[in-house]
């Protein structure tokens, strides 16, 4: 065998080892080489070179990290810098005090005003008075406690009162801002006003409209007062006459016609004034206007002798 044939045979063995040629193809090419010499060898070598090149391309295609049909994962991108956003911290819950039952609220207010939670007896200028909580009124500037101050064994000319205490309430605690123990006067026998209510009819601030009367020596007089609950303190009107009768004073020795009158409030202009329409034994109109913070009559009438002497 020629030396060049030996080299060619060696190439064929390398192609077979590389998988380019099968055993059958190798045997056929070897037979042709030995029988035909070198006439077809260039073709065989060319085919071998092409086979090796194809094998390298296929191998590179399949090796991870080289050319591949799979889609390469996207490269991580660096986010654009942004302005840091403040972290919002929710506010801490505010502790709230549940509303008190009306009876407990009244008891606490009375305790703040008098150091007692229930009615009690107190000596004032040698006289025994019973102090009793009545109600709480919510005014525009804060709550107010109303209590009665009444003499236990009152005399005919003795009077009781409605007491008013301005309060402050905060987180279940009650304190007294101002006290007015004799805010509204009663009508005699040591009693406070028995017929009263809170009204917005007459004044800019809520007011206590209290009415009542007394009888002495056969003469009955009825009247009313308007006590405005102002932020600086209560202020009470002059007495407003609403009724009169001296029928009980008529006797056989004094046979005269009774003087009987009735006064009715009308024509109210809030925070300005009103009229009292008087009918009965005499007929007239009395006008009340607001002066220095309280209602006073424009022309003072004598309700002691309303029908004349």
Tab-separated table of C-alpha atoms in Angstrom:
chain	number	residue	atom	x	y	z
A	1	UNK	CA	0.000	0.000	0.000
A	2	UNK	CA	1.294	3.419	-0.974
A	3	UNK	CA	2.048	5.888	1.767
A	4	UNK	CA	-0.601	8.289	0.513
A	5	UNK	CA	-3.161	5.464	0.641
A	6	UNK	CA	-2.191	4.816	4.248
A	7	UNK	CA	-2.868	8.495	5.066
A	8	UNK	CA	-6.189	8.356	3.288
A	9	UNK	CA	-7.154	5.228	5.185
A	10	UNK	CA	-6.242	6.982	8.435
A	11	UNK	CA	-8.572	9.887	7.483
A	12	UNK	CA	-11.364	7.427	6.807
A	13	UNK	CA	-10.910	5.918	10.267
A	14	UNK	CA	-11.086	9.418	11.796
A	15	UNK	CA	-14.314	10.119	9.914
A	16	UNK	CA	-15.761	6.861	11.152
A	17	UNK	CA	-14.665	7.676	14.716
A	18	UNK	CA	-16.285	11.108	14.419
A	19	UNK	CA	-19.547	9.505	13.343
A	20	UNK	CA	-19.467	10.954	9.838
A	21	UNK	CA	-19.133	7.497	8.318
A	22	UNK	CA	-20.900	4.368	9.444
A	23	UNK	CA	-19.069	1.082	9.658
A	24	UNK	CA	-20.641	-0.005	6.397
A	25	UNK	CA	-19.694	3.235	4.657
A	26	UNK	CA	-16.154	2.997	6.042
A	27	UNK	CA	-15.803	-0.560	4.768
A	28	UNK	CA	-17.075	0.417	1.300
A	29	UNK	CA	-14.729	3.421	1.072
A	30	UNK	CA	-11.820	1.333	2.289
A	31	UNK	CA	-12.567	-1.272	-0.410
A	32	UNK	CA	-12.728	1.379	-3.081
A	33	UNK	CA	-9.472	2.914	-1.852
A	34	UNK	CA	-7.656	-0.352	-1.995
A	35	UNK	CA	-9.096	-1.303	-5.349
A	36	UNK	CA	-9.247	2.013	-7.231
A	37	UNK	CA	-6.252	3.850	-5.875
A	38	UNK	CA	-6.425	7.551	-5.517
A	39	UNK	CA	-8.820	8.384	-8.370
A	40	UNK	CA	-11.780	9.181	-6.008
A	41	UNK	CA	-9.940	10.274	-2.917
A	42	UNK	CA	-10.395	14.059	-3.367
A	43	UNK	CA	-14.135	13.552	-3.427
A	44	UNK	CA	-13.998	11.485	-0.266
A	45	UNK	CA	-11.805	14.009	1.518
A	46	UNK	CA	-14.136	16.848	0.497
A	47	UNK	CA	-17.143	14.956	1.773
A	48	UNK	CA	-15.330	14.270	5.038
A	49	UNK	CA	-14.432	17.924	5.538
A	50	UNK	CA	-18.023	18.956	4.880
A	51	UNK	CA	-19.254	16.297	7.318
A	52	UNK	CA	-16.926	17.487	10.069
A	53	UNK	CA	-18.034	21.087	9.507
A	54	UNK	CA	-21.677	20.046	9.693
A	55	UNK	CA	-20.991	18.083	12.868
A	56	UNK	CA	-19.323	21.108	14.482
A	57	UNK	CA	-22.269	23.343	13.583
A	58	UNK	CA	-24.772	20.855	15.004
A	59	UNK	CA	-22.745	20.459	18.189
A	60	UNK	CA	-22.462	24.177	18.711
A	61	UNK	CA	-26.230	24.517	18.183
A	62	UNK	CA	-26.956	22.002	20.889
A	63	UNK	CA	-24.367	23.075	23.486
A	64	UNK	CA	-25.953	25.178	26.273
A	65	UNK	CA	-24.820	28.765	26.289
A	66	UNK	CA	-24.096	28.744	22.478
A	67	UNK	CA	-26.507	29.166	19.580
A	68	UNK	CA	-29.865	27.799	20.599
A	69	UNK	CA	-33.489	27.883	19.522
A	70	UNK	CA	-34.546	28.815	23.052
A	71	UNK	CA	-35.230	32.445	23.845
A	72	UNK	CA	-32.583	33.888	26.079
A	73	UNK	CA	-33.897	35.310	29.339
A	74	UNK	CA	-34.109	39.074	29.280
A	75	UNK	CA	-31.270	40.931	30.838
A	76	UNK	CA	-32.259	42.603	34.072
A	77	UNK	CA	-32.757	46.284	33.590
A	78	UNK	CA	-31.753	48.890	36.060
A	79	UNK	CA	-34.857	50.818	37.144
A	80	UNK	CA	-34.815	54.534	36.680
A	81	UNK	CA	-34.188	56.330	39.946
A	82	UNK	CA	-37.364	57.766	41.459
A	83	UNK	CA	-38.034	60.171	44.283
A	84	UNK	CA	-38.541	58.202	47.522
A	85	UNK	CA	-42.176	58.282	48.597
A	86	UNK	CA	-42.898	58.970	52.271
A	87	UNK	CA	-44.286	56.085	54.237
A	88	UNK	CA	-47.675	57.075	55.592
A	89	UNK	CA	-48.172	55.876	59.128
A	90	UNK	CA	-51.832	55.606	60.124
A	91	UNK	CA	-52.671	57.767	63.140
A	92	UNK	CA	-52.994	56.026	66.435
A	93	UNK	CA	-56.611	55.414	67.394
A	94	UNK	CA	-57.966	58.060	69.727
A	95	UNK	CA	-59.471	56.675	72.870
A	96	UNK	CA	-63.077	57.756	73.161
A	97	UNK	CA	-65.223	57.722	76.245
A	98	UNK	CA	-68.654	56.155	75.705
A	99	UNK	CA	-71.541	58.505	76.436
A	100	UNK	CA	-72.920	58.368	79.961
A	101	UNK	CA	-76.455	57.368	80.759
A	102	UNK	CA	-78.514	60.506	81.533
A	103	UNK	CA	-78.934	59.574	85.202
A	104	UNK	CA	-75.192	59.008	85.657
A	105	UNK	CA	-74.352	62.219	83.826
A	106	UNK	CA	-76.702	64.149	86.125
A	107	UNK	CA	-75.235	62.500	89.230
A	108	UNK	CA	-71.667	63.345	88.197
A	109	UNK	CA	-72.591	66.952	87.464
A	110	UNK	CA	-74.329	67.305	90.829
A	111	UNK	CA	-71.320	65.762	92.566
A	112	UNK	CA	-68.991	68.232	90.831
A	113	UNK	CA	-71.210	71.127	91.959
A	114	UNK	CA	-72.009	70.063	95.529
A	115	UNK	CA	-69.830	67.018	96.380
A	116	UNK	CA	-73.053	64.979	96.611
A	117	UNK	CA	-74.606	62.610	94.097
A	118	UNK	CA	-78.112	62.747	95.613
A	119	UNK	CA	-80.336	65.407	97.199
A	120	UNK	CA	-79.059	66.656	100.545
A	121	UNK	CA	-79.806	69.300	103.180
A	122	UNK	CA	-77.559	72.317	103.641
A	123	UNK	CA	-77.801	75.150	106.153
A	124	UNK	CA	-77.712	78.623	104.583
A	125	UNK	CA	-77.774	81.614	106.967
A	126	UNK	CA	-79.336	79.498	109.674
A	127	UNK	CA	-82.045	78.034	107.441
A	128	UNK	CA	-82.124	74.430	106.215
A	129	UNK	CA	-82.387	74.105	102.438
A	130	UNK	CA	-82.805	70.945	100.408
A	131	UNK	CA	-80.706	70.905	97.231
A	132	UNK	CA	-81.917	68.571	94.482
A	133	UNK	CA	-80.498	67.945	90.981
A	134	UNK	CA	-83.124	68.417	88.263
A	135	UNK	CA	-81.630	68.290	84.775
A	136	UNK	CA	-78.703	69.135	82.499
A	137	UNK	CA	-79.221	71.655	79.708
A	138	UNK	CA	-76.813	71.653	76.750
A	139	UNK	CA	-76.184	75.315	75.966
A	140	UNK	CA	-74.280	76.596	72.902
A	141	UNK	CA	-71.214	77.262	75.069
A	142	UNK	CA	-71.402	74.094	77.202
A	143	UNK	CA	-73.637	72.094	79.527
A	144	UNK	CA	-75.363	73.553	82.577
A	145	UNK	CA	-76.761	71.807	85.637
A	146	UNK	CA	-80.070	73.050	87.026
A	147	UNK	CA	-80.946	72.221	90.631
A	148	UNK	CA	-83.541	73.405	93.137
A	149	UNK	CA	-82.668	75.172	96.381
A	150	UNK	CA	-85.753	75.044	98.614
A	151	UNK	CA	-86.361	75.831	102.268
A	152	UNK	CA	-87.659	72.858	104.247
A	153	UNK	CA	-89.931	74.874	106.547
A	154	UNK	CA	-90.429	78.032	104.532
A	155	UNK	CA	-92.308	81.079	105.701
A	156	UNK	CA	-94.906	82.953	103.695
A	157	UNK	CA	-92.417	85.549	102.463
A	158	UNK	CA	-89.498	83.136	102.046
A	159	UNK	CA	-88.417	82.051	98.589
A	160	UNK	CA	-86.505	79.190	97.093
A	161	UNK	CA	-84.490	79.215	93.886
A	162	UNK	CA	-83.398	77.449	90.761
A	163	UNK	CA	-79.619	77.068	90.909
A	164	UNK	CA	-77.544	77.061	87.706
A	165	UNK	CA	-74.025	75.630	87.380
A	166	UNK	CA	-72.025	76.036	84.178
A	167	UNK	CA	-70.022	72.864	83.533
A	168	UNK	CA	-67.143	71.494	81.500
A	169	UNK	CA	-67.115	67.807	80.549
A	170	UNK	CA	-64.001	66.091	79.207
A	171	UNK	CA	-63.171	62.380	78.947
A	172	UNK	CA	-65.762	61.434	81.541
A	173	UNK	CA	-64.717	64.141	84.012
A	174	UNK	CA	-67.023	67.003	84.994
A	175	UNK	CA	-65.921	70.296	86.536
A	176	UNK	CA	-67.859	73.439	87.469
A	177	UNK	CA	-66.855	76.602	85.594
A	178	UNK	CA	-69.271	78.965	87.354
A	179	UNK	CA	-72.013	78.649	89.996
A	180	UNK	CA	-75.199	80.712	90.426
A	181	UNK	CA	-77.103	79.187	93.384
A	182	UNK	CA	-79.903	81.824	93.303
A	183	UNK	CA	-80.291	82.233	89.545
A	184	UNK	CA	-84.117	82.162	89.419
A	185	UNK	CA	-86.299	83.143	92.369
A	186	UNK	CA	-89.453	81.342	93.482
A	187	UNK	CA	-92.767	82.761	94.760
A	188	UNK	CA	-92.965	82.154	98.466
A	189	UNK	CA	-93.066	79.550	101.208
A	190	UNK	CA	-89.425	78.714	100.562
A	191	UNK	CA	-90.147	76.960	97.262
A	192	UNK	CA	-88.407	77.448	93.973
A	193	UNK	CA	-90.282	77.891	90.689
A	194	UNK	CA	-92.488	74.865	90.080
A	195	UNK	CA	-93.556	75.735	86.533
A	196	UNK	CA	-90.568	76.434	84.310
A	197	UNK	CA	-88.965	75.357	81.053
A	198	UNK	CA	-86.093	76.114	78.691
A	199	UNK	CA	-87.069	78.309	75.734
A	200	UNK	CA	-85.461	79.974	72.725
A	201	UNK	CA	-88.495	82.154	72.045
A	202	UNK	CA	-87.336	85.383	73.670
A	203	UNK	CA	-83.543	85.627	73.706
A	204	UNK	CA	-80.445	84.919	71.635
A	205	UNK	CA	-79.322	82.334	74.198
A	206	UNK	CA	-81.581	79.708	75.760
A	207	UNK	CA	-83.572	81.073	78.700
A	208	UNK	CA	-85.529	79.771	81.684
A	209	UNK	CA	-89.150	80.896	81.507
A	210	UNK	CA	-90.530	80.495	85.027
A	211	UNK	CA	-94.085	81.313	86.029
A	212	UNK	CA	-95.958	81.133	89.303
A	213	UNK	CA	-97.665	83.196	91.922
A	214	UNK	CA	-98.878	83.428	95.483
A	215	UNK	CA	-101.985	84.300	97.438
A	216	UNK	CA	-102.088	86.483	100.530
A	217	UNK	CA	-105.062	88.058	102.346
A	218	UNK	CA	-107.402	87.035	99.563
A	219	UNK	CA	-105.316	88.535	96.764
A	220	UNK	CA	-103.701	86.312	94.126
A	221	UNK	CA	-100.897	87.597	91.926
A	222	UNK	CA	-99.422	85.671	88.998
A	223	UNK	CA	-96.255	86.504	87.104
A	224	UNK	CA	-93.331	85.213	85.090
A	225	UNK	CA	-89.630	85.870	84.614
A	226	UNK	CA	-87.277	85.255	81.709
A	227	UNK	CA	-83.723	84.342	82.753
A	228	UNK	CA	-81.332	84.289	79.817
A	229	UNK	CA	-78.462	81.820	80.263
A	230	UNK	CA	-75.679	83.936	78.803
A	231	UNK	CA	-72.022	82.834	78.655
A	232	UNK	CA	-71.071	85.463	81.249
A	233	UNK	CA	-73.867	84.340	83.573
A	234	UNK	CA	-77.678	84.268	83.926
A	235	UNK	CA	-79.600	87.535	83.780
A	236	UNK	CA	-83.277	87.808	84.791
A	237	UNK	CA	-85.993	90.114	83.503
A	238	UNK	CA	-88.243	92.259	85.641
A	239	UNK	CA	-91.398	90.525	86.851
A	240	UNK	CA	-93.946	90.163	84.059
A	241	UNK	CA	-97.532	90.353	85.352
A	242	UNK	CA	-99.729	87.594	83.945
A	243	UNK	CA	-102.676	87.503	86.367
A	244	UNK	CA	-104.404	89.219	89.273
A	245	UNK	CA	-107.516	88.674	91.389
A	246	UNK	CA	-108.642	90.270	94.622
A	247	UNK	CA	-111.957	88.435	94.726
A	248	UNK	CA	-110.895	86.731	97.948
A	249	UNK	CA	-110.568	90.086	99.684
A	250	UNK	CA	-114.174	91.164	99.101
A	251	UNK	CA	-116.356	90.978	102.192
A	252	UNK	CA	-119.736	92.133	103.368
A	253	UNK	CA	-118.038	95.106	104.912
A	254	UNK	CA	-116.411	95.922	101.559
A	255	UNK	CA	-118.972	95.076	98.900
A	256	UNK	CA	-117.181	96.083	95.713
A	257	UNK	CA	-116.563	94.598	92.331
A	258	UNK	CA	-113.548	92.311	92.149
A	259	UNK	CA	-110.537	93.291	90.087
A	260	UNK	CA	-109.566	90.399	87.872
A	261	UNK	CA	-106.947	90.558	85.125
A	262	UNK	CA	-105.162	88.197	82.780
A	263	UNK	CA	-101.923	89.010	80.963
A	264	UNK	CA	-100.905	87.222	77.753
A	265	UNK	CA	-97.468	87.602	76.113
A	266	UNK	CA	-97.669	88.399	72.376
A	267	UNK	CA	-95.835	90.124	69.523
A	268	UNK	CA	-92.459	88.668	70.486
A	269	UNK	CA	-89.436	90.000	68.606
A	270	UNK	CA	-86.611	87.715	69.601
A	271	UNK	CA	-83.917	89.402	71.676
A	272	UNK	CA	-85.738	92.754	71.294
A	273	UNK	CA	-89.018	92.788	73.177
A	274	UNK	CA	-92.672	91.747	73.419
A	275	UNK	CA	-96.110	92.924	74.490
A	276	UNK	CA	-98.323	91.798	77.360
A	277	UNK	CA	-101.975	92.011	76.365
A	278	UNK	CA	-103.979	92.657	79.558
A	279	UNK	CA	-107.689	91.846	79.569
A	280	UNK	CA	-110.372	91.659	82.260
A	281	UNK	CA	-111.449	94.420	84.572
A	282	UNK	CA	-109.226	96.757	82.555
A	283	UNK	CA	-107.780	96.413	79.074
A	284	UNK	CA	-104.333	97.628	78.125
A	285	UNK	CA	-101.094	96.632	76.406
A	286	UNK	CA	-97.797	96.653	78.272
A	287	UNK	CA	-94.580	96.682	76.239
A	288	UNK	CA	-91.318	95.125	77.427
A	289	UNK	CA	-88.006	95.935	75.775
A	290	UNK	CA	-84.471	94.714	76.348
A	291	UNK	CA	-82.323	97.121	78.296
A	292	UNK	CA	-78.872	96.368	79.723
A	293	UNK	CA	-79.309	92.712	78.795
A	294	UNK	CA	-82.719	92.094	80.373
A	295	UNK	CA	-86.386	92.724	79.630
A	296	UNK	CA	-87.988	95.640	81.483
A	297	UNK	CA	-91.392	97.362	81.019
A	298	UNK	CA	-91.458	100.527	78.963
A	299	UNK	CA	-94.092	102.009	81.330
A	300	UNK	CA	-94.099	100.557	84.806
A	301	UNK	CA	-97.548	99.295	85.802
A	302	UNK	CA	-98.630	98.784	89.405
A	303	UNK	CA	-99.826	95.227	89.622
A	304	UNK	CA	-100.439	95.755	93.323
A	305	UNK	CA	-103.422	97.976	92.435
A	306	UNK	CA	-103.992	97.133	88.753
A	307	UNK	CA	-107.559	98.451	88.736
A	308	UNK	CA	-106.778	101.627	90.618
A	309	UNK	CA	-107.105	102.544	94.273
